[in-house]
Short mmCIF file of C-alpha atoms and ligand atoms in Angstrom, two decimals:
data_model
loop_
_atom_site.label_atom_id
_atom_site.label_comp_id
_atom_site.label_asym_id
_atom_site.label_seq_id
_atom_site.Cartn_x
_atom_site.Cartn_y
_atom_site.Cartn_z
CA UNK A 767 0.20 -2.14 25.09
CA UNK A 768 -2.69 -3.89 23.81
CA UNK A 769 -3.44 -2.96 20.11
CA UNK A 770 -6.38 -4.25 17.99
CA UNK A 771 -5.77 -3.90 14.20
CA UNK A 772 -8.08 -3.90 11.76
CA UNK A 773 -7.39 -3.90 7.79
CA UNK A 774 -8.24 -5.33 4.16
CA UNK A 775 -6.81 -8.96 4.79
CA UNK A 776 -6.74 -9.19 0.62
CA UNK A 777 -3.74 -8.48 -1.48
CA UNK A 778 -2.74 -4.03 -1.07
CA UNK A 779 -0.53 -1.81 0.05
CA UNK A 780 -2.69 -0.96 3.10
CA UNK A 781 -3.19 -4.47 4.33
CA UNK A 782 0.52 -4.98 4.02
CA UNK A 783 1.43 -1.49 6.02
CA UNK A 784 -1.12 -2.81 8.58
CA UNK A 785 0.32 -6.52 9.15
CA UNK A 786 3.91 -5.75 8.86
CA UNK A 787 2.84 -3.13 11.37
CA UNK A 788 1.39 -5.44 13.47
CA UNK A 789 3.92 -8.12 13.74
CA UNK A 790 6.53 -5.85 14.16
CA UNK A 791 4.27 -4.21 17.24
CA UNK A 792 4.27 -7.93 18.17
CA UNK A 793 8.33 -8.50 18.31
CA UNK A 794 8.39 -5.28 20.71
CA UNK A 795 6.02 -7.14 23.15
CA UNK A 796 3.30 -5.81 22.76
CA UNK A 797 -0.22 -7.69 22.69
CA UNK A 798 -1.85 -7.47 19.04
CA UNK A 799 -5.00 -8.65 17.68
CA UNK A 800 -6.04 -8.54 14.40
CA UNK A 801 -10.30 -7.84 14.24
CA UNK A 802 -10.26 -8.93 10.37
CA UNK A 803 -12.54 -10.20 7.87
CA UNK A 804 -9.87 -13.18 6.99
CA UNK A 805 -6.10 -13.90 7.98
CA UNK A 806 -4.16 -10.99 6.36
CA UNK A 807 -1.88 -12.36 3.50
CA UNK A 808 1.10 -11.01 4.85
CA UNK A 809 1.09 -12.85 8.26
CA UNK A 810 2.25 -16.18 7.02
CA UNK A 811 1.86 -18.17 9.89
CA UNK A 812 1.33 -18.45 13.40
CA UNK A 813 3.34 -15.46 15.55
CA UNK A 814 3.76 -14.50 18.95
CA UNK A 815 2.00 -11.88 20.83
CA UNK A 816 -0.38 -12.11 17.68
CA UNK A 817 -4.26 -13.30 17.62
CA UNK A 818 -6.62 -13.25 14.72
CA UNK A 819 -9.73 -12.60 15.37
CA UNK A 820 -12.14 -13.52 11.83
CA UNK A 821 -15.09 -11.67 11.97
CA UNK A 822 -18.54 -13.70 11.41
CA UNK A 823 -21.40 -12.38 9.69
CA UNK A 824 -25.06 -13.28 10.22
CA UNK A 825 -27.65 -14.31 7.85
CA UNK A 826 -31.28 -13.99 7.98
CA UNK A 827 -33.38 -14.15 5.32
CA UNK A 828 -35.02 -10.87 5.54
CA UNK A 829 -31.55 -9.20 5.02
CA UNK A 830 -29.90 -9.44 1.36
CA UNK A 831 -26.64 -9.74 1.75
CA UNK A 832 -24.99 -10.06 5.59
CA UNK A 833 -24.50 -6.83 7.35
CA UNK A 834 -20.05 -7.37 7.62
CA UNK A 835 -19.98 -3.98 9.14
CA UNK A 836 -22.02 -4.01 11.90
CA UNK A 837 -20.61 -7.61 12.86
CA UNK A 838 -17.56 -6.02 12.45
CA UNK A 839 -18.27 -3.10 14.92
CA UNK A 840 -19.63 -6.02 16.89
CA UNK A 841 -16.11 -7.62 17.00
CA UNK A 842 -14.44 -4.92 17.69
CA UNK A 843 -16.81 -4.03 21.05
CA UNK A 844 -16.03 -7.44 21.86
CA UNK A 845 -12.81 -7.44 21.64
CA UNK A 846 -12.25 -3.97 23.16
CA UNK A 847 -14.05 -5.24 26.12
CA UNK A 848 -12.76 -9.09 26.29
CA UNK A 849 -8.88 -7.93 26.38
CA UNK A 850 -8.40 -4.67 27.44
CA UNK A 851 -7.40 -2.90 24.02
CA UNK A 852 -5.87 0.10 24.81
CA UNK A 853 -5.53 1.08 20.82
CA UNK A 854 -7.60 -0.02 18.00
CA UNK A 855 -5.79 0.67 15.14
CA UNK A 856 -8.22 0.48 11.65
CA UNK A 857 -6.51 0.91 8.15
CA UNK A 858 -9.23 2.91 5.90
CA UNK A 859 -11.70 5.48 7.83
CA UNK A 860 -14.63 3.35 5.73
CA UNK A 861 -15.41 1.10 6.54
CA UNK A 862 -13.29 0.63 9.88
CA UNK A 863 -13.07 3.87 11.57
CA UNK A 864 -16.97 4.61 11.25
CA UNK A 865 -17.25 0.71 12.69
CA UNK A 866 -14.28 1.49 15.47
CA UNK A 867 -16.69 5.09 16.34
CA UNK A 868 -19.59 2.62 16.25
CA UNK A 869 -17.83 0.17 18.77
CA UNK A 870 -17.10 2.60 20.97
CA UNK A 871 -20.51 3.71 21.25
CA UNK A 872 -21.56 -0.04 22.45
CA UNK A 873 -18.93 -0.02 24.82
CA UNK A 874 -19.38 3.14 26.81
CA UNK A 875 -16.42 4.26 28.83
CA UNK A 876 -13.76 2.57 28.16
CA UNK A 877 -10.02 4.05 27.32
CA UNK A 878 -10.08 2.50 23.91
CA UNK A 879 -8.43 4.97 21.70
CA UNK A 880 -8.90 4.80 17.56
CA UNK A 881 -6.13 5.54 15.75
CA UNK A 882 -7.46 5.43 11.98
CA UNK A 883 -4.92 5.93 8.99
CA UNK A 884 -5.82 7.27 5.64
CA UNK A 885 -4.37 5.03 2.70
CA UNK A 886 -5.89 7.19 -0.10
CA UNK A 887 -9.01 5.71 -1.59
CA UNK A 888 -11.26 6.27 1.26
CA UNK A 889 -10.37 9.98 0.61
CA UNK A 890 -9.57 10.24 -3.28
CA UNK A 891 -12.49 7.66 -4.68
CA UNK A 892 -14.85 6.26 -2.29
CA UNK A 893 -15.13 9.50 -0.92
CA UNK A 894 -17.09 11.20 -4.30
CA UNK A 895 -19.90 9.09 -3.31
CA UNK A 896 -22.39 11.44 -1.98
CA UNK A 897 -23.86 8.36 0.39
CA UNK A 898 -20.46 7.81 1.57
CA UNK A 899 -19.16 11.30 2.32
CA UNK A 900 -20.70 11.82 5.64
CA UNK A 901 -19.34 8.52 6.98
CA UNK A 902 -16.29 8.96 6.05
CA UNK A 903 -16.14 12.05 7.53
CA UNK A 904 -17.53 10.92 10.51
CA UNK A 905 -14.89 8.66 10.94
CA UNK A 906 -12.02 10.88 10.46
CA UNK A 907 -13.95 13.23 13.07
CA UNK A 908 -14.18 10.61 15.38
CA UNK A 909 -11.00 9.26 15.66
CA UNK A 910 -8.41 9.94 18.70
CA UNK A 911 -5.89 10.52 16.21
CA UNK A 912 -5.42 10.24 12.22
CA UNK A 913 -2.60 10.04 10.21
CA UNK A 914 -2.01 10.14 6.43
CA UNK A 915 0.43 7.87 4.33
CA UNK A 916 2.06 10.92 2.56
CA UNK A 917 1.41 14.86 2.95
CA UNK A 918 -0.52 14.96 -0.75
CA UNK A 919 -2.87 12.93 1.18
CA UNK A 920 -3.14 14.69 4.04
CA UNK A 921 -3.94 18.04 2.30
CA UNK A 922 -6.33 16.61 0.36
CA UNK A 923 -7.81 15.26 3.00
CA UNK A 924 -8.64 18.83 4.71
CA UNK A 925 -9.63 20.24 1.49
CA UNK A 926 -12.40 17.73 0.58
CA UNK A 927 -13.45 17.31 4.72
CA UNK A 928 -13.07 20.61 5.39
CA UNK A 929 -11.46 19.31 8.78
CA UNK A 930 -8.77 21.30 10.79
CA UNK A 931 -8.18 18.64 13.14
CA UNK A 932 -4.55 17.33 13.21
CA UNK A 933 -3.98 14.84 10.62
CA UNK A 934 -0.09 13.32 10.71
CA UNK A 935 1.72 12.05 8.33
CA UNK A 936 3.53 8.41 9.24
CA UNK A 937 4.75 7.46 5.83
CA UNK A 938 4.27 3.61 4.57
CA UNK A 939 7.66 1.62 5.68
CA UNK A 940 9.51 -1.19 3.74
CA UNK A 941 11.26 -3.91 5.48
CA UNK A 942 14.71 -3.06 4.06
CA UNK A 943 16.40 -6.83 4.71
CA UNK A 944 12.92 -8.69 2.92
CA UNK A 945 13.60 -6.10 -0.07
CA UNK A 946 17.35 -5.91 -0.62
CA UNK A 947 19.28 -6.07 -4.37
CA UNK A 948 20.28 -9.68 -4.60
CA UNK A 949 23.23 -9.18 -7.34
CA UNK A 950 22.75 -11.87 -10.20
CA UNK A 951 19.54 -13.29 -9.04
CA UNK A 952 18.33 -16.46 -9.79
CA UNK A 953 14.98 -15.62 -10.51
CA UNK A 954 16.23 -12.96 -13.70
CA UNK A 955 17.02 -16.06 -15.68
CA UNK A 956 13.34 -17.56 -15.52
CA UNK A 957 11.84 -13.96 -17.50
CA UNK A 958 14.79 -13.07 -19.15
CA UNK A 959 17.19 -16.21 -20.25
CA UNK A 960 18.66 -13.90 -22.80
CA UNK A 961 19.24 -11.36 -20.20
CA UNK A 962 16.58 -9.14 -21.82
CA UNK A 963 15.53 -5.91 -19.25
CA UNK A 964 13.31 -7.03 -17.24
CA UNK A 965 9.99 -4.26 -16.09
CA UNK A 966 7.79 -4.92 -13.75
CA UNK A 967 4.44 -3.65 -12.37
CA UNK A 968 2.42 -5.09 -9.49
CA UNK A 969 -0.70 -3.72 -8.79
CA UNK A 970 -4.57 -4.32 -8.18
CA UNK A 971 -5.03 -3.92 -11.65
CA UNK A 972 -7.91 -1.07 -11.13
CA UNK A 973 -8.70 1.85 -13.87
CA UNK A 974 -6.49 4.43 -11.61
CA UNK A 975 -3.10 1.80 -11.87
CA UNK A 976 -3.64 2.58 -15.60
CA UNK A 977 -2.16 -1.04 -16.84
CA UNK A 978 -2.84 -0.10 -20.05
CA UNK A 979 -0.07 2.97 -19.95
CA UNK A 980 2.35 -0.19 -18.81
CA UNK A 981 1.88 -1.70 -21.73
CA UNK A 982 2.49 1.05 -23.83
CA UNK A 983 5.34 1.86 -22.47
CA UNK A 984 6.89 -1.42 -22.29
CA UNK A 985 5.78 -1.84 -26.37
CA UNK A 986 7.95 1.30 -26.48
CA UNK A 987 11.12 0.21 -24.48
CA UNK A 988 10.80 -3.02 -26.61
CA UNK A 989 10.54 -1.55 -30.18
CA UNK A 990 14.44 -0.51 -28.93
CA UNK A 991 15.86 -3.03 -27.14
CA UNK A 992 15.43 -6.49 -26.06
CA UNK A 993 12.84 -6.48 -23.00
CA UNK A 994 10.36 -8.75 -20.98
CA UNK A 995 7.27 -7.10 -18.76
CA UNK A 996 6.47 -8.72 -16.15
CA UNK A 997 3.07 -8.04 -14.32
CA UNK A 998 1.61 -9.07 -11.09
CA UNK A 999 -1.96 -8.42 -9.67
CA UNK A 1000 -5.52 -9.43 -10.87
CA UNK A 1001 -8.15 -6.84 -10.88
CA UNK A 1002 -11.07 -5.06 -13.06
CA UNK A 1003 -8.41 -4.43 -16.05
CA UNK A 1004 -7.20 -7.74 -16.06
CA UNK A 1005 -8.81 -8.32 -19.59
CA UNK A 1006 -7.29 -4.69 -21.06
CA UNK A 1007 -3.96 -5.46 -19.96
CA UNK A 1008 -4.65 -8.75 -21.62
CA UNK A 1009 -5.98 -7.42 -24.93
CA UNK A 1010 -3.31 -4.19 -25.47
CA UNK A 1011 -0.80 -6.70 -24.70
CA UNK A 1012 -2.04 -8.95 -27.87
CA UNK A 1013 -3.07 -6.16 -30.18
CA UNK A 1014 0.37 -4.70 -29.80
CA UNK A 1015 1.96 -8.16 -30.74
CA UNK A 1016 3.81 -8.57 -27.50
CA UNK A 1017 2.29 -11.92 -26.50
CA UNK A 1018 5.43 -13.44 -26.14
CA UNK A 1019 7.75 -10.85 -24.35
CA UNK A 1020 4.90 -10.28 -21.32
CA UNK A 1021 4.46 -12.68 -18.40
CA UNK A 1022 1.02 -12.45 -16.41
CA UNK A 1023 1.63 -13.78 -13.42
CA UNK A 1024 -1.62 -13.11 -11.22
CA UNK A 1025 -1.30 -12.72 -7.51
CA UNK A 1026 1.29 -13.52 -5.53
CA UNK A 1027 2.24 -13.43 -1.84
CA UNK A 1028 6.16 -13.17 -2.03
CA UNK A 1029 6.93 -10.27 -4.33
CA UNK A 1030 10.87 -9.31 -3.11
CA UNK A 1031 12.62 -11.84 -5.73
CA UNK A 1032 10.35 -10.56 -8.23
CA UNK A 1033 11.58 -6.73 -7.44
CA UNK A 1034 14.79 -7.83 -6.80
CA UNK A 1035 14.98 -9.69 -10.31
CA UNK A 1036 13.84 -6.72 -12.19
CA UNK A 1037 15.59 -3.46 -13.39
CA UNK A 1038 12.53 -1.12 -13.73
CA UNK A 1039 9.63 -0.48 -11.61
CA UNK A 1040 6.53 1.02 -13.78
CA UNK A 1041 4.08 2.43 -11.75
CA UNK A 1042 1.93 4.90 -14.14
CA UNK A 1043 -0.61 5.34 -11.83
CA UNK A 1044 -3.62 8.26 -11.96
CA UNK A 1045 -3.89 7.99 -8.53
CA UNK A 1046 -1.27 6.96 -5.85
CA UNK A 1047 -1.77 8.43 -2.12
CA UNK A 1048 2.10 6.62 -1.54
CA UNK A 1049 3.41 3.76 -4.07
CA UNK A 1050 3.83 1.42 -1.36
CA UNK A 1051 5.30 -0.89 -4.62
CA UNK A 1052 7.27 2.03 -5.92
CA UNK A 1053 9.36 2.23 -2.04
CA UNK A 1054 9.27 -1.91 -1.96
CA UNK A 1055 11.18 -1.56 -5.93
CA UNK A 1056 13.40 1.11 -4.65
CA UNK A 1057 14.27 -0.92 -1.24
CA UNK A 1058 15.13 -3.44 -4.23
CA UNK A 1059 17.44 -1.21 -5.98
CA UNK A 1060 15.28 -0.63 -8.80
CA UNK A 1061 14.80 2.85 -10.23
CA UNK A 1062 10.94 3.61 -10.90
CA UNK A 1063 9.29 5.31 -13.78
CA UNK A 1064 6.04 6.54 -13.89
CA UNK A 1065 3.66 9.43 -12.75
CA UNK A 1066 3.47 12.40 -10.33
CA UNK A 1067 0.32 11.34 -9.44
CA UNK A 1068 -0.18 12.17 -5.29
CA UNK A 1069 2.10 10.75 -3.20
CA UNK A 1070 4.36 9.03 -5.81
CA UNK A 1071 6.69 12.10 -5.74
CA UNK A 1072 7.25 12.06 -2.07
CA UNK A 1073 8.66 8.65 -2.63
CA UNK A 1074 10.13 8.68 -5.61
CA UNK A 1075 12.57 11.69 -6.04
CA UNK A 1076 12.33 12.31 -10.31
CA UNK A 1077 15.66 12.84 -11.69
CA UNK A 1078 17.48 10.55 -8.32
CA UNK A 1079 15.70 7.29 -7.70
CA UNK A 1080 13.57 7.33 -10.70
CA UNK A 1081 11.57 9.82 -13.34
CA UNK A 1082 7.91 10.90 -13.75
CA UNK A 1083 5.88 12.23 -15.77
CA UNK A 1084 2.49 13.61 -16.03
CA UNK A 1085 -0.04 11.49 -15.71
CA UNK A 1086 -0.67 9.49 -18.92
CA UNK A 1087 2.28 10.69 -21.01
CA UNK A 1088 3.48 7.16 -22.11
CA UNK A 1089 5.79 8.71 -24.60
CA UNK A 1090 8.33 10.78 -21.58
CA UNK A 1091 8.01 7.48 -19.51
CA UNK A 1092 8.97 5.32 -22.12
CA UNK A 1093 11.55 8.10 -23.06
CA UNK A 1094 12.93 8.17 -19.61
CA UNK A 1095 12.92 4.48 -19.19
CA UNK A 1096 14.87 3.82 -22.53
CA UNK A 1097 17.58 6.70 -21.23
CA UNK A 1098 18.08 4.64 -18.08
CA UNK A 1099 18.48 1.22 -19.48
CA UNK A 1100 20.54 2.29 -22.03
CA UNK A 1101 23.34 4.41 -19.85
CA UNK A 1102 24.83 1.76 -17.40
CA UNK A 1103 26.46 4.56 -15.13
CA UNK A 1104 23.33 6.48 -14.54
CA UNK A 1105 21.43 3.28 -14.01
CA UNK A 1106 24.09 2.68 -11.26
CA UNK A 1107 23.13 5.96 -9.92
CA UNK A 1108 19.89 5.56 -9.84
CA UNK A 1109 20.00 2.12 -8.23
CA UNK A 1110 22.41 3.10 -5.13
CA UNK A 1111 19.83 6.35 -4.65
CA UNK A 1112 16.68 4.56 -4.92
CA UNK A 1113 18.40 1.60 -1.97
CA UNK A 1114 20.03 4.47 0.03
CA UNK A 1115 16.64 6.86 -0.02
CA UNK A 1116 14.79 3.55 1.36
CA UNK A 1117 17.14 2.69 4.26
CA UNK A 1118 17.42 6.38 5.04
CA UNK A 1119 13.68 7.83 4.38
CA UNK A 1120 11.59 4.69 5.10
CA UNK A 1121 12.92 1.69 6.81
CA UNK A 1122 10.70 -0.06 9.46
CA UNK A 1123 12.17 0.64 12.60
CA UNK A 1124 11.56 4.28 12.48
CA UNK A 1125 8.02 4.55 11.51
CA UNK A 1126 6.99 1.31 13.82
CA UNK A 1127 8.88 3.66 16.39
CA UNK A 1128 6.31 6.61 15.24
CA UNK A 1129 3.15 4.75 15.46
CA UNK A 1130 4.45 3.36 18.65
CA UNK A 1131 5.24 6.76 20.01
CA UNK A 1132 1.75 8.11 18.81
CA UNK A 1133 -0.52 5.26 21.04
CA UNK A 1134 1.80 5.90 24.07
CA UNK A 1135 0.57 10.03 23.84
CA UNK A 1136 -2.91 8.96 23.56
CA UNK A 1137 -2.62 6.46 26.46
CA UNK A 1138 -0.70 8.93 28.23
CA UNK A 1139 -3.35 11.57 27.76
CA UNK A 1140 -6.20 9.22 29.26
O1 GMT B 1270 -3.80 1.01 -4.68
C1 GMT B 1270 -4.77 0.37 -4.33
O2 GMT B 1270 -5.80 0.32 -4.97
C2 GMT B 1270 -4.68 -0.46 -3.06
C3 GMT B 1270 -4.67 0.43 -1.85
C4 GMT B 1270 -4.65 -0.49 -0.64
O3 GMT B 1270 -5.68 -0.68 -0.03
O4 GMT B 1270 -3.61 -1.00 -0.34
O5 GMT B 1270 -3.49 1.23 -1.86
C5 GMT B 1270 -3.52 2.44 -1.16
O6 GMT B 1270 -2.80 2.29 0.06
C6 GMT B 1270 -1.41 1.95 -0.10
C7 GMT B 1270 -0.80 1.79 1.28
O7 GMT B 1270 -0.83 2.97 2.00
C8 GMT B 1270 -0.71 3.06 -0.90
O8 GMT B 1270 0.66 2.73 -1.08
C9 GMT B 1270 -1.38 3.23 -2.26
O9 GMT B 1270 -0.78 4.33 -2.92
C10 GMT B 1270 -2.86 3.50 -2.07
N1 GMT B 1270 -3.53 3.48 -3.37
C11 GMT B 1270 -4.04 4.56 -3.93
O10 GMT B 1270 -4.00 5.68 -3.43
C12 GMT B 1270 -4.68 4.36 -5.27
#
């Protein structure tokens, strides 16, 4: 088949689902192009079967800032038309699937199907916005199909649309060989040269990852044992992460690390996953720790629950209650049997629940019906 993608090309789960999606599409022969506002992070590299297609904006002066989403639309028509999509596959119903809707309108008949998934924010934040609503929903409506990363997110998807068309769930994937346990790593020693515990978080650092709560927590853990935090993202709450990690005098047991590209050693070096969030449609970091063998602690925020089974591969809590976290996260680093456990479930409930193959297989199965269909 011929399958356009389009995605967030910056650092997020959704970006990631989309290009690990894509080149994986790619290895199975098919044709994929990429409609994208820069060269995702995760495609390192040229690939075969793959082309990137960068969208350009205009400028004139009478507009204020360049109108990305109608050059966007643009690029996808373009492409559509140019070679023969038979998909278009957009990450996000805004902006992409109201641009993909938008695209097809230029086109006019054409078997171009839209295939739009639902990460979460689209339908948990973005979609409050009054102005934004109706788009939203306008792309969902429009699709040929729509699928949800977890079944929180596709119920609360029909309660806040009001929709009753079908909405599946294809659950977010981890490449189980890229995140593996590496026993002993190499990397430990570099946070932890006293063998200290090692947490980690990796996130966008928004208000909803509540970085903050990490902190706390980790203060907690610390207070009992010896412990280093490590924490990976930039975002908004940079600067509050920043300043609850020096007001709590933790300075220098907390490595900021900022964004990176290549998380797996970091997982694989760590022995808890924190992932406090307020909202979380999946936890696509929470499957990539378990993948890693490393149990997660944090909330049962949306998705996070479907991923992370509380009591087997991990615990959670209620949203914001630092205390059972920190709690549950000393009672696991302290017992090295149950940590055991825990590690073996959280690998084997990875390989068994979400390794790549089968959902690429699911996606895959799901543009062959529409094709079929006509
Ligand atoms: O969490 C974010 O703010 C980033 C966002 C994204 O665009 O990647 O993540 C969303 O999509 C991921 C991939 O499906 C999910 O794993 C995250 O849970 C989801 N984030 C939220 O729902 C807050």
């Amino acid at each position: 088949m011929r399958i356009g993608i389009s995605c967030y090309p910056t650092h997020g789960g959704s970006g990631a689902v989309a290009t690990e999606l894509g080149k994986a599409l790619a290895d199975r022969g098919h044709q994929v192009h990429f409609i994208v506002a820069g060269v995702p992070f995760r495609l390192g590299g040229f690939h075969h079967n793959i082309t990137v297609h960068e969208v350009e904006t205009v400028s004139y002066p009478v507009l204020r800032t360049p109108p990305y989403d109608f050059s966007l639309a643009a690029a996808m028509a373009d492409t559509a038309v140019r070679f023969r999509l038979d998909i278009l596959h957009v990450h996000y119903a805004f902006p992409f699937a109201v641009c993909a809707h938008l695209a097809k309108e230029m086109i006019g008949p054409h078997p171009l199907k839209v295939v739009t998934t639902l990460h979460g924010t689209d339908v948990t934040v973005l979609a409050q916005d009054k102005s934004l609503y109706r788009l939203i929903k306008l792309g969902i409506e429009r699709s040929d199909a729509v699928t949800a990363v977890s079944q929180s997110l596709v119920r609360q998807t029909r309660e806040l649309f009001h929709v009753d068309r079908d909405i599946v769930c294809v659950y977010n994937f981890v490449n189980t060989k890229v995140f593996r346990p590496v026993p002993n790593s190499p990397v430990r020693r570099c946070f932890a040269p006293g063998n200290e515990k090692i947490l980690l978080h990796i996130s966008n650092f928004r208000a909803v990852k509540r970085v903050p709560d990490v902190v706390r927590v980790f203060r907690q853990v610390r207070d009992v044992m010896p412990a280093k935090l490590v924490l990976v993202g930039e975002g908004p709450d940079s600067g509050a992460a920043r300043e609850a990690v020096e007001a709590l005098g933790l300075t220098d047991d907390v490595y900021f690390l900022g964004r990176q590209d290549e998380v797996a050693d970091l997982f694989a070096a760590a022995d808890l996953f924190l992932l406090p969030s307020e909202k979380e449609s999946f936890g696509l970091v929470a499957l990539e720790a378990m993948a890693s063998g490393v149990p997660v602690v944090g909330s049962n925020a949306g998705g996070i629950p479907e991923v992370v089974r509380d009591g087997e591969t991990g615990f959670l809590a209620p949203v914001g209650d630092v205390d059972t976290m920190a709690r549950r996260a000393l009672e696991l680093l302290s017992d090295p049997l149950l940590y055991q456990r825990f590690s073996r479930r959280a690998r084997e409930r990875a390989v068994t629940h979400f390794d790549q193959p089968e959902k690429v297989s699911e996606y895959e199965s799901l543009y062959r019906a529409l094709v079929a269909h006509g």
